[in-house]
PDB file of N, CA, C and O in Angstrom:
ATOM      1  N   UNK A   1      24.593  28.319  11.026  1.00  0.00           N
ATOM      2  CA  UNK A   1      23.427  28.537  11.864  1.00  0.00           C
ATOM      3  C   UNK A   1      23.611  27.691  13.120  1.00  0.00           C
ATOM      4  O   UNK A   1      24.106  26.574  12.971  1.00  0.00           O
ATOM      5  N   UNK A   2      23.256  28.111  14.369  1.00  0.00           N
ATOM      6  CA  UNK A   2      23.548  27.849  15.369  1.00  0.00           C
ATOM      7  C   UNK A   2      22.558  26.628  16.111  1.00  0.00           C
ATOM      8  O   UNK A   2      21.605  26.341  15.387  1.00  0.00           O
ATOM      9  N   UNK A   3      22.583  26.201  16.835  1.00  0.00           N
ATOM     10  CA  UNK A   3      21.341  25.377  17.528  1.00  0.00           C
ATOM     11  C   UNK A   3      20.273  26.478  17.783  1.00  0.00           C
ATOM     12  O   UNK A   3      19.240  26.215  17.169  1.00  0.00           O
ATOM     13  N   UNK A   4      20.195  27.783  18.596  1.00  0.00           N
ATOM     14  CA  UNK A   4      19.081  28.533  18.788  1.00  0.00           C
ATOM     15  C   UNK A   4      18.843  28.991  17.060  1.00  0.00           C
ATOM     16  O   UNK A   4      17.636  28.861  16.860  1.00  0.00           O
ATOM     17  N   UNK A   5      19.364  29.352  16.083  1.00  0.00           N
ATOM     18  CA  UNK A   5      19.130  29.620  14.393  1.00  0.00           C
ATOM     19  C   UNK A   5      18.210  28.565  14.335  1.00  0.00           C
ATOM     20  O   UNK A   5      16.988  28.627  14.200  1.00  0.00           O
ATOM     21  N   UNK A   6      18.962  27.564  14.455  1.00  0.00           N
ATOM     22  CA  UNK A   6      17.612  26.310  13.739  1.00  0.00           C
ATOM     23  C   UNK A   6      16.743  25.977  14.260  1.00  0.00           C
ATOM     24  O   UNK A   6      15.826  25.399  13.676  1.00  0.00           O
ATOM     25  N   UNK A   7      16.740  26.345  16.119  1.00  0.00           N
ATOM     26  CA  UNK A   7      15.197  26.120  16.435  1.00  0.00           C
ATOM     27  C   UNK A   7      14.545  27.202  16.537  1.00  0.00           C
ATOM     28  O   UNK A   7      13.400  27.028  16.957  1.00  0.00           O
ATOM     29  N   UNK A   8      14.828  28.263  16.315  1.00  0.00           N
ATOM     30  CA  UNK A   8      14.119  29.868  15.862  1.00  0.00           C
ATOM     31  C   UNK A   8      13.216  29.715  14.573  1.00  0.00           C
ATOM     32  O   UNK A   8      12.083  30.147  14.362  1.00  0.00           O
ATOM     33  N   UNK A   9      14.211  28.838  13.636  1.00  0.00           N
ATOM     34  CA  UNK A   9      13.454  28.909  12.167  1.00  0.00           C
ATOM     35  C   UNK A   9      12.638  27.877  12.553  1.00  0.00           C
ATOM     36  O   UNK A   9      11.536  28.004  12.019  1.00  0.00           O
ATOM     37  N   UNK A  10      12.731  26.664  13.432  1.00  0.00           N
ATOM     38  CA  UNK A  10      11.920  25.803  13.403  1.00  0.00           C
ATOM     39  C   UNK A  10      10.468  26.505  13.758  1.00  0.00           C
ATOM     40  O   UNK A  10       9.408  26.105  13.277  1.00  0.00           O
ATOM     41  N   UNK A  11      10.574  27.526  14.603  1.00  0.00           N
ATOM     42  CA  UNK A  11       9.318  28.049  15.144  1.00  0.00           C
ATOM     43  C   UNK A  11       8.475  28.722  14.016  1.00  0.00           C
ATOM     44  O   UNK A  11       7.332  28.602  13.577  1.00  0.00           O
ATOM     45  N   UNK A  12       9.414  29.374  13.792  1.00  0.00           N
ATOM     46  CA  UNK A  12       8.851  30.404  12.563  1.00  0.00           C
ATOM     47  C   UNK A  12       8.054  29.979  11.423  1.00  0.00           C
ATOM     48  O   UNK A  12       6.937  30.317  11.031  1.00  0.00           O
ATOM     49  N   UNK A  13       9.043  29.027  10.929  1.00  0.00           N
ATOM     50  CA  UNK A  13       8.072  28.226   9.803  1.00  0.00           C
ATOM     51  C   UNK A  13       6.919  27.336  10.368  1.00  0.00           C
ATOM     52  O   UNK A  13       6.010  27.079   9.579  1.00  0.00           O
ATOM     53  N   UNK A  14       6.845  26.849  11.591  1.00  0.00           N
ATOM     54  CA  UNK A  14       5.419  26.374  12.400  1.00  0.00           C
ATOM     55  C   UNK A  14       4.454  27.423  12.372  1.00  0.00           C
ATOM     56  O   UNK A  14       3.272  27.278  12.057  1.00  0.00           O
ATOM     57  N   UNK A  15       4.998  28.467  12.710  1.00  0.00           N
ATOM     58  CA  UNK A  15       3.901  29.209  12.746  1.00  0.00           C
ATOM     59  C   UNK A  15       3.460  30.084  11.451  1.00  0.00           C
ATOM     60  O   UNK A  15       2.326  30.522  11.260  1.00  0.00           O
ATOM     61  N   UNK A  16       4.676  30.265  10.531  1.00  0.00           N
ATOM     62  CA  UNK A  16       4.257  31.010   9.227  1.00  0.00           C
ATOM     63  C   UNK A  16       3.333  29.708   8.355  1.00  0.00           C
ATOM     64  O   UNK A  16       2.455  29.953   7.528  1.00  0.00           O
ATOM     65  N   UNK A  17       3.739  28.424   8.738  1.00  0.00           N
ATOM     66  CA  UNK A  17       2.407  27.592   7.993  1.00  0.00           C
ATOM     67  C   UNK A  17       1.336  27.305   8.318  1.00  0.00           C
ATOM     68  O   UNK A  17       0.520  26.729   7.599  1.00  0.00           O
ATOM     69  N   UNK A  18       1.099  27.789   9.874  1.00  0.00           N
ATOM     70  CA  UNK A  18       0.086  27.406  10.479  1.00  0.00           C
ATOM     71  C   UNK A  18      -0.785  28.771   9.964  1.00  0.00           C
ATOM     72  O   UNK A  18      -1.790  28.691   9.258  1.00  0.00           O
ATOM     73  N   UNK A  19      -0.270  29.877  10.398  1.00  0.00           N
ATOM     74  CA  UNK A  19      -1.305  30.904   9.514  1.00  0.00           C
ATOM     75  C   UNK A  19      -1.915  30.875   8.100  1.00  0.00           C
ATOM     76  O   UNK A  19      -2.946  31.323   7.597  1.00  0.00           O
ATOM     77  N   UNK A  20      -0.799  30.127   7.639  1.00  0.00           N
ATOM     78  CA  UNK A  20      -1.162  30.001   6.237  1.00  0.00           C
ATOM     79  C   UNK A  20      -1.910  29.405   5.807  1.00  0.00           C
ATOM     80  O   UNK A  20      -2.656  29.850   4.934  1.00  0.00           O
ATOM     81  N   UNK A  21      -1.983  28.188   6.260  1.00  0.00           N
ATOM     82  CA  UNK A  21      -2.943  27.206   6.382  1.00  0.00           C
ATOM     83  C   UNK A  21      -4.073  27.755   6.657  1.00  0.00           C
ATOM     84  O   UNK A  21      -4.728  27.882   5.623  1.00  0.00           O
ATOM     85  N   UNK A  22      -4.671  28.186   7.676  1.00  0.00           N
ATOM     86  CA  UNK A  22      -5.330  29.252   8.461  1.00  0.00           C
ATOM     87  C   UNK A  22      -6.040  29.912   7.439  1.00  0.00           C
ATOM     88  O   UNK A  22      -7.236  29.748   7.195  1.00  0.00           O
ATOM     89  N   UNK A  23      -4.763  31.149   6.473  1.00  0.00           N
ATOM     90  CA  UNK A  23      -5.710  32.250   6.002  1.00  0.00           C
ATOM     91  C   UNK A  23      -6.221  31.319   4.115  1.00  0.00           C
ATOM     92  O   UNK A  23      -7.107  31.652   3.327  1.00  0.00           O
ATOM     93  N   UNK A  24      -5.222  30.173   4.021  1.00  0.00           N
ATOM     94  CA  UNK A  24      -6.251  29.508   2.552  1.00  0.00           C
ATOM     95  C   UNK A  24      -7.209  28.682   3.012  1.00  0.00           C
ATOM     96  O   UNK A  24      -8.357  28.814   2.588  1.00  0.00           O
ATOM     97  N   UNK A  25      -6.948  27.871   3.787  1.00  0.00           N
ATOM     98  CA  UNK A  25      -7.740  27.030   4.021  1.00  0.00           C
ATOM     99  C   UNK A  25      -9.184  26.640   5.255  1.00  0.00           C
ATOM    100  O   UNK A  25     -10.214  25.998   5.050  1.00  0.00           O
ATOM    101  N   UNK A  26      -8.783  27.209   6.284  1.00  0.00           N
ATOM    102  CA  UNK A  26      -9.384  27.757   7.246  1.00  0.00           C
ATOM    103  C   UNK A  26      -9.090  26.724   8.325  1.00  0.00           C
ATOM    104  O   UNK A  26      -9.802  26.614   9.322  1.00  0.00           O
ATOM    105  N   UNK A  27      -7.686  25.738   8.022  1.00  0.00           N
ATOM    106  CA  UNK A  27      -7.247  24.749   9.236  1.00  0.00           C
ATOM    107  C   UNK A  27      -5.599  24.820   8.958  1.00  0.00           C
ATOM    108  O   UNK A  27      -5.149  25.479   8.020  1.00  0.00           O
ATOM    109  N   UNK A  28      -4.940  24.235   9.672  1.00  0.00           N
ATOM    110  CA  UNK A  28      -3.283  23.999   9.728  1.00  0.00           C
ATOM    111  C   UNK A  28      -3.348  22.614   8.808  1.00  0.00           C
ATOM    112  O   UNK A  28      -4.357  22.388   8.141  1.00  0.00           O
ATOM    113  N   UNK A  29      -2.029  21.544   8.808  1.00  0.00           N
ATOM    114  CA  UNK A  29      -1.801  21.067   8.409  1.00  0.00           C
ATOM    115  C   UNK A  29      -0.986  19.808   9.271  1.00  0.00           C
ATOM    116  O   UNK A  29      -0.424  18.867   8.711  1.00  0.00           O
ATOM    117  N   UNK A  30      -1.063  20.031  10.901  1.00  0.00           N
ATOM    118  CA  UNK A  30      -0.446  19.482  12.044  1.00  0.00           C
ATOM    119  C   UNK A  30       1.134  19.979  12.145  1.00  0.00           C
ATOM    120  O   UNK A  30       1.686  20.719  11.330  1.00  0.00           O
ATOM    121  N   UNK A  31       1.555  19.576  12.976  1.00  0.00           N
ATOM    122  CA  UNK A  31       2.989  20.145  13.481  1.00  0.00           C
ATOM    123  C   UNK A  31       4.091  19.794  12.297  1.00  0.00           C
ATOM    124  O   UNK A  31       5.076  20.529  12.371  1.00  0.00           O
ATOM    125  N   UNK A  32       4.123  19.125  11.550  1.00  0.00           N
ATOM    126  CA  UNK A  32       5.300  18.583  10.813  1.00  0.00           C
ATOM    127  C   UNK A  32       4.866  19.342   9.523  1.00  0.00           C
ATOM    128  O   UNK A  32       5.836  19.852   8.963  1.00  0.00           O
ATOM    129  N   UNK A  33       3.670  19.557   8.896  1.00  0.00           N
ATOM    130  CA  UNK A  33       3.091  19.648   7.905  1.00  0.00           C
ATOM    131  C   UNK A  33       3.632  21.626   7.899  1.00  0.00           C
ATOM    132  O   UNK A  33       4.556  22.231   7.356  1.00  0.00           O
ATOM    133  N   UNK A  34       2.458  22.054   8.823  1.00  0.00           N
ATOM    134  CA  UNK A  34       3.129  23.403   8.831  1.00  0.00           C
ATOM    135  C   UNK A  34       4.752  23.824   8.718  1.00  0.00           C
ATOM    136  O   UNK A  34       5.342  24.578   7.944  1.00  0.00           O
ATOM    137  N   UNK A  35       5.206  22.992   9.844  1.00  0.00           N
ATOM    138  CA  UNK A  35       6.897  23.182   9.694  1.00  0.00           C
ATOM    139  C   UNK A  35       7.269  23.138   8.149  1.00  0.00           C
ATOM    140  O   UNK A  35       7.739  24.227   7.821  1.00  0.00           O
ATOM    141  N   UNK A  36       7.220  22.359   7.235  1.00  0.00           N
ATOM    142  CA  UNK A  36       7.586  22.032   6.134  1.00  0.00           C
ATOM    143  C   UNK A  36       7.320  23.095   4.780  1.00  0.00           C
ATOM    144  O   UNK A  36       8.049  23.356   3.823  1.00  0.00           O
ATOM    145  N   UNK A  37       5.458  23.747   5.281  1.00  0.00           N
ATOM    146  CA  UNK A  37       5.138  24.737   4.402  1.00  0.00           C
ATOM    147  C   UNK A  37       5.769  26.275   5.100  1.00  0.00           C
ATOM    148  O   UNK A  37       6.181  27.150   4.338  1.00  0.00           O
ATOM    149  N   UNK A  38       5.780  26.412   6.178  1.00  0.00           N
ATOM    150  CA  UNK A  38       6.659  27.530   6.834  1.00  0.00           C
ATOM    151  C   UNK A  38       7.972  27.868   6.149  1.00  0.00           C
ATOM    152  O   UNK A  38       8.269  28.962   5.667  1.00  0.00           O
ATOM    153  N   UNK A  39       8.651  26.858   6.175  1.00  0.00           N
ATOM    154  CA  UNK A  39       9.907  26.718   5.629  1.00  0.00           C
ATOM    155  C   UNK A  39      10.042  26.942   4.127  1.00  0.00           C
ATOM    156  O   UNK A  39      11.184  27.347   3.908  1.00  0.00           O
ATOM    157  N   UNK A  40       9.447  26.856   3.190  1.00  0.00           N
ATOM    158  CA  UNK A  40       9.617  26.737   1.618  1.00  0.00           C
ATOM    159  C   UNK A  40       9.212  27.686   1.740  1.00  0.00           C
ATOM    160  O   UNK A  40       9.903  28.518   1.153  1.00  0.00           O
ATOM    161  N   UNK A  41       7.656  28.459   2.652  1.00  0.00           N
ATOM    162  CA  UNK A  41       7.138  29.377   2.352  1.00  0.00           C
ATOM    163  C   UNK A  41       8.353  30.987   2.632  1.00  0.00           C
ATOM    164  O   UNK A  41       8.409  32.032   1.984  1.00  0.00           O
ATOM    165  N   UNK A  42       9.097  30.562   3.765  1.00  0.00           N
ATOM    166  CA  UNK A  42       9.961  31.531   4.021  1.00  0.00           C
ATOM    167  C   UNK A  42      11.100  31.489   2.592  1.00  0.00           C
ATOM    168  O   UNK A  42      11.538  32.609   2.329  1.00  0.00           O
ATOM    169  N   UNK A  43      11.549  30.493   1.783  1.00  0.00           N
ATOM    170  CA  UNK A  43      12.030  30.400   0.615  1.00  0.00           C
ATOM    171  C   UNK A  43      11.911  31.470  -0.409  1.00  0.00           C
ATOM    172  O   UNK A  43      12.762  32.223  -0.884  1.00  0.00           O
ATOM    173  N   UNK A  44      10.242  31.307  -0.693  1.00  0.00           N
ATOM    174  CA  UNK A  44       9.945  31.688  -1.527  1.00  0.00           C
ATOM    175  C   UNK A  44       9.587  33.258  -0.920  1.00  0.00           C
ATOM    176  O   UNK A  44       9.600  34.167  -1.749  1.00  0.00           O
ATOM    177  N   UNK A  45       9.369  33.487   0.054  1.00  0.00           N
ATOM    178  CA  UNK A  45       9.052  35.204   0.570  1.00  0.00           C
ATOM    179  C   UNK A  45       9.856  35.629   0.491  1.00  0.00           C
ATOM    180  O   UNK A  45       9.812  36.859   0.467  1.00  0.00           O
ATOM    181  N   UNK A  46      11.370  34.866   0.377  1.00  0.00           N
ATOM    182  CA  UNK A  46      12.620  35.824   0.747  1.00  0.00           C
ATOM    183  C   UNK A  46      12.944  36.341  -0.821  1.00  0.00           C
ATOM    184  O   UNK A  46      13.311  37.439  -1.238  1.00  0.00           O
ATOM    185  N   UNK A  47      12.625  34.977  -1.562  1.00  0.00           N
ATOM    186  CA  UNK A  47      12.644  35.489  -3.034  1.00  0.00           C
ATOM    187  C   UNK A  47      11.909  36.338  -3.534  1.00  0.00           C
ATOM    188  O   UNK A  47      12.464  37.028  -4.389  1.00  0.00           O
ATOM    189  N   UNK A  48      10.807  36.572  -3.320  1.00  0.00           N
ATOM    190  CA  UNK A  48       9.945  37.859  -3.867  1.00  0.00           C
ATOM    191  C   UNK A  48      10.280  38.886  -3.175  1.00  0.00           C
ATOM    192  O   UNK A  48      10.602  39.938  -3.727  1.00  0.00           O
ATOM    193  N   UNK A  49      10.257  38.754  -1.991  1.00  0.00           N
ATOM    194  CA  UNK A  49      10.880  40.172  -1.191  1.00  0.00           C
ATOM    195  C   UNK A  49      11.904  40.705  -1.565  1.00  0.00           C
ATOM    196  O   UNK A  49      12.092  41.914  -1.429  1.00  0.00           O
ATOM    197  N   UNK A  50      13.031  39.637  -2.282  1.00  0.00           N
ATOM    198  CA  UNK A  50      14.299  40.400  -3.113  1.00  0.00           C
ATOM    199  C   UNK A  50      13.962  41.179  -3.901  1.00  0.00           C
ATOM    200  O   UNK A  50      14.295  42.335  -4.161  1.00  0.00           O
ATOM    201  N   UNK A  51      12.924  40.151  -4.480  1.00  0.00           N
ATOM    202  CA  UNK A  51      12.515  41.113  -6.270  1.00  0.00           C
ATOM    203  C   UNK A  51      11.906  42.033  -6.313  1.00  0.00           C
ATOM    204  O   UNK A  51      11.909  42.850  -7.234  1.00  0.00           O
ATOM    205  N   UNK A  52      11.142  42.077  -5.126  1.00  0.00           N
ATOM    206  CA  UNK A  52      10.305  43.574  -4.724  1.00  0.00           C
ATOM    207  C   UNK A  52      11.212  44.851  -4.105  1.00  0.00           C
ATOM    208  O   UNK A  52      10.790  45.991  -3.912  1.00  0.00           O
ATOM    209  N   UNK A  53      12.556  44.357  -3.848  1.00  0.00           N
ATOM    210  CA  UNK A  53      13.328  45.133  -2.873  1.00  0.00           C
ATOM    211  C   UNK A  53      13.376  45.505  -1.599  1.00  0.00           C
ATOM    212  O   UNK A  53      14.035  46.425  -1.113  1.00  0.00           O
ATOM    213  N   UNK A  54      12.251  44.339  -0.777  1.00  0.00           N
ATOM    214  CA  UNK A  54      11.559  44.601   0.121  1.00  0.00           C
ATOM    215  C   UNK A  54      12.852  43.768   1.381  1.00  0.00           C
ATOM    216  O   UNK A  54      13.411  42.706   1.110  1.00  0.00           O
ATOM    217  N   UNK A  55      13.016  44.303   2.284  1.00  0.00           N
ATOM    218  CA  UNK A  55      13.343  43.804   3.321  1.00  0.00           C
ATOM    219  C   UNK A  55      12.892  43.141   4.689  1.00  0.00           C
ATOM    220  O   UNK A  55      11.800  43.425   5.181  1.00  0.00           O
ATOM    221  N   UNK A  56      13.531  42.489   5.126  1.00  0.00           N
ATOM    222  CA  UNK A  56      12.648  41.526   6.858  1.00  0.00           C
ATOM    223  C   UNK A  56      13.356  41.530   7.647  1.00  0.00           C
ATOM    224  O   UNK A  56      14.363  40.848   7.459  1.00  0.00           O
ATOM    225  N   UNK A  57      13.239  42.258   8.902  1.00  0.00           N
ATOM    226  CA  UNK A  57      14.135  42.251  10.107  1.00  0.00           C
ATOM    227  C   UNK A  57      13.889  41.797  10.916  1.00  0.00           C
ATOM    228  O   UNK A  57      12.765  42.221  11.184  1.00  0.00           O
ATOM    229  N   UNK A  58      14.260  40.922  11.834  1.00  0.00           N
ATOM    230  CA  UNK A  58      13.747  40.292  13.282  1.00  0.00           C
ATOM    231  C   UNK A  58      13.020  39.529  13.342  1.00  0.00           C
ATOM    232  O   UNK A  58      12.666  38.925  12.329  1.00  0.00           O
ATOM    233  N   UNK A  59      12.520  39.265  14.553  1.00  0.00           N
ATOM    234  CA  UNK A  59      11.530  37.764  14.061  1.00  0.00           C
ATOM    235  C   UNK A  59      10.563  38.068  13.486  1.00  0.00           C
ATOM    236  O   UNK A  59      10.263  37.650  12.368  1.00  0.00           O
ATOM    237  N   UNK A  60       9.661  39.159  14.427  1.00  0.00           N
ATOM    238  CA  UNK A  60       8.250  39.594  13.148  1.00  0.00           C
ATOM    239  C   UNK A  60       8.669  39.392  11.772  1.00  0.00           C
ATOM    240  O   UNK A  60       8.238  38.536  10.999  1.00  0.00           O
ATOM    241  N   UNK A  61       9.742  40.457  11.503  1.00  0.00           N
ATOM    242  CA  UNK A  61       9.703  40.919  10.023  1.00  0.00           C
ATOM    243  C   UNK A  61       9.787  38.999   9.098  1.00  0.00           C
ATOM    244  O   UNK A  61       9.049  38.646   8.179  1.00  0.00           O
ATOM    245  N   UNK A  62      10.758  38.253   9.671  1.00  0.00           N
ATOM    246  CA  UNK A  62      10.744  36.985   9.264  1.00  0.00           C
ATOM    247  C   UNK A  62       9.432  36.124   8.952  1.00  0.00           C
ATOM    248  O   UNK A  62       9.240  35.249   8.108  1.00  0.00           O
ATOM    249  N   UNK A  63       8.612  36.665   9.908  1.00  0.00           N
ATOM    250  CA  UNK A  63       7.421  35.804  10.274  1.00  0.00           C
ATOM    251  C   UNK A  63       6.978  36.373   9.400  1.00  0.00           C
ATOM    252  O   UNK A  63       7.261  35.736   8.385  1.00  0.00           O
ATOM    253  N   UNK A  64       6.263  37.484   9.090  1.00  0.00           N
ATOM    254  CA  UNK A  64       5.572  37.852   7.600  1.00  0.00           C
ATOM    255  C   UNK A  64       6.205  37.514   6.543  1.00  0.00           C
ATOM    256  O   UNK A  64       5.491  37.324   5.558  1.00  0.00           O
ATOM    257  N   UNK A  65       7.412  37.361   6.403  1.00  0.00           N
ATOM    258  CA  UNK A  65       7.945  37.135   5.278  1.00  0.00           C
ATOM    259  C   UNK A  65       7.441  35.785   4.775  1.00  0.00           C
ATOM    260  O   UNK A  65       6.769  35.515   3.779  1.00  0.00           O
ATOM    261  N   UNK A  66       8.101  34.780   6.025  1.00  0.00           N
ATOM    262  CA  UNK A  66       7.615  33.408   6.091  1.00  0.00           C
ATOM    263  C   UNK A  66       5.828  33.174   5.296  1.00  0.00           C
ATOM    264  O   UNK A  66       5.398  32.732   4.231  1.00  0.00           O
ATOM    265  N   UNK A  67       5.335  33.672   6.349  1.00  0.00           N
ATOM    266  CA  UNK A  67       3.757  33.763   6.060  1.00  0.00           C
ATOM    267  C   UNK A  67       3.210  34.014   4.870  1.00  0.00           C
ATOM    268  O   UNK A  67       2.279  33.339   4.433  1.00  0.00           O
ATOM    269  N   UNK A  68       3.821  35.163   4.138  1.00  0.00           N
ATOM    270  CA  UNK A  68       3.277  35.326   2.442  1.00  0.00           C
ATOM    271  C   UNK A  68       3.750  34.110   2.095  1.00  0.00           C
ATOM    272  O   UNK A  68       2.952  33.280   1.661  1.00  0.00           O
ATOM    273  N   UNK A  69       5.100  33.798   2.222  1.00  0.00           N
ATOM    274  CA  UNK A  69       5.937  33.228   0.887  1.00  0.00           C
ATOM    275  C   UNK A  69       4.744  31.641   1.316  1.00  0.00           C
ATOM    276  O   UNK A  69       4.237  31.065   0.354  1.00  0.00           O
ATOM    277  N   UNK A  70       4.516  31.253   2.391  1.00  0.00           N
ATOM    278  CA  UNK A  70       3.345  30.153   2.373  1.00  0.00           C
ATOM    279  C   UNK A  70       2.296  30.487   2.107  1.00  0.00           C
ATOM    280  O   UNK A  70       1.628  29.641   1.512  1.00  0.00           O
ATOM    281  N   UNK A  71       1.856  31.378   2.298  1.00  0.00           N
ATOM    282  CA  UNK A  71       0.595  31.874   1.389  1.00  0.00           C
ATOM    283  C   UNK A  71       0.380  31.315  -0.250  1.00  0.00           C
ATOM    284  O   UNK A  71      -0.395  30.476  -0.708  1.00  0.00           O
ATOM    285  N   UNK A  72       1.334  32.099  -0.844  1.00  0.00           N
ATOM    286  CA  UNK A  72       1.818  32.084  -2.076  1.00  0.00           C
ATOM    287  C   UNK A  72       1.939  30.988  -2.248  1.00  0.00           C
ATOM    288  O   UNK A  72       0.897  30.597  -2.774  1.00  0.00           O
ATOM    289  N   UNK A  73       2.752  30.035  -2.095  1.00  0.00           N
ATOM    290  CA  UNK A  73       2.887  28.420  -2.430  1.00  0.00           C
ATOM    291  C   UNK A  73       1.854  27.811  -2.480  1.00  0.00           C
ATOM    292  O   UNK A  73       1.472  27.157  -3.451  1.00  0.00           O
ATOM    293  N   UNK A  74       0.886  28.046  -0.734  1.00  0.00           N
ATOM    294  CA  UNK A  74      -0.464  26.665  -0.812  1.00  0.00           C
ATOM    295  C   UNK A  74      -1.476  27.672  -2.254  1.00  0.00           C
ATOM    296  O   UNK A  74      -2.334  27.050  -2.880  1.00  0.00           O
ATOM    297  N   UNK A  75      -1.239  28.987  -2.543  1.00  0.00           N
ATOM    298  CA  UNK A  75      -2.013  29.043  -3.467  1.00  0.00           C
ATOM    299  C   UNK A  75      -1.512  28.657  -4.656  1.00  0.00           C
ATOM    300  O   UNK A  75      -2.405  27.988  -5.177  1.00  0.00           O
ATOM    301  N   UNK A  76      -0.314  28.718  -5.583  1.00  0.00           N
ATOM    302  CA  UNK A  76      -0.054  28.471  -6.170  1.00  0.00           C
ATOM    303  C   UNK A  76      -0.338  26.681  -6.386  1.00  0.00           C
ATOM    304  O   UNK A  76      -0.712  26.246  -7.475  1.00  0.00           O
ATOM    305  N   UNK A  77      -0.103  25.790  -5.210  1.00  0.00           N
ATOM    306  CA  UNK A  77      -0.128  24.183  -5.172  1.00  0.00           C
ATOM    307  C   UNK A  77      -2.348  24.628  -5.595  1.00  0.00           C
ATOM    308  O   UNK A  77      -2.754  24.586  -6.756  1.00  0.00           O
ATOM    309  N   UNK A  78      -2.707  24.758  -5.148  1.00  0.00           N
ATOM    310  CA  UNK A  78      -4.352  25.108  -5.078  1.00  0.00           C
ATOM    311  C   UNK A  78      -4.532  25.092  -6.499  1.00  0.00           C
ATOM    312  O   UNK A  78      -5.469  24.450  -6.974  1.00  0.00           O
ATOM    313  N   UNK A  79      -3.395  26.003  -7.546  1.00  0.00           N
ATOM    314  CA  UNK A  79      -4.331  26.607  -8.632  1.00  0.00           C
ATOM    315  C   UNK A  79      -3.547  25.188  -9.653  1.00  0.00           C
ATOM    316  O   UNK A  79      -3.892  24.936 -10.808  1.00  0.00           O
ATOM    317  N   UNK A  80      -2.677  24.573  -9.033  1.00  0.00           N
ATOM    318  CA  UNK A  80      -2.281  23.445 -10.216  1.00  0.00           C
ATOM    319  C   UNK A  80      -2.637  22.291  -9.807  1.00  0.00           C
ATOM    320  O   UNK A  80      -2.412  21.263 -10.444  1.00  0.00           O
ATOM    321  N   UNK A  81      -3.286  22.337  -8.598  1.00  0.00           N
ATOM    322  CA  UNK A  81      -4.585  20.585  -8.138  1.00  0.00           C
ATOM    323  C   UNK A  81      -6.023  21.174  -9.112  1.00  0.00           C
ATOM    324  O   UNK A  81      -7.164  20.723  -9.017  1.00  0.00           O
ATOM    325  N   UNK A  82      -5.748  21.841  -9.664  1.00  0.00           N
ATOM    326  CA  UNK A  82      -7.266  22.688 -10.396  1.00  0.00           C
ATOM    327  C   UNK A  82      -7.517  21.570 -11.654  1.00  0.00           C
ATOM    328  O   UNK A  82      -8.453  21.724 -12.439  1.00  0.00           O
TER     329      UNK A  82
END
């Protein structure tokens, strides 16, 4: 991955955690915080998207991907602080 690769993903996962944050919680998590859930969250989207057979192209398609797979995590972290 290139210098523009890693600051592409840097964006992506900022912003796939900042939505995420967003659609569980109804705030972000600040700049480092999102980056961090962006990132696992794109992890884990890429993994279900395998298992679904589902594919992600381009940045959008990344960015949703990103965005569930943080979705999915802060809910999953949500249902085991329970």
């Amino acid at each position: 991955m290139g210098g523009m690769g890693l600051i592409m993903s840097l964006i992506i996962g900022g912003v796939a955690g900042w939505l995420a944050g967003n659609i569980m919680k109804g705030n972000g998590f600040g700049v480092i915080g999102n980056v961090i859930v962006g990132i696992v969250g794109a992890l884990v989207g890429s993994f279900i998207f395998t298992l679904l057979g589902l594919h992600a192209y381009g940045i959008l398609g990344s960015l949703i991907m990103a965005t569930v797979g943080a979705v999915i995590l802060l809910w999953v972290v949500a249902m085991i602080k329970k």
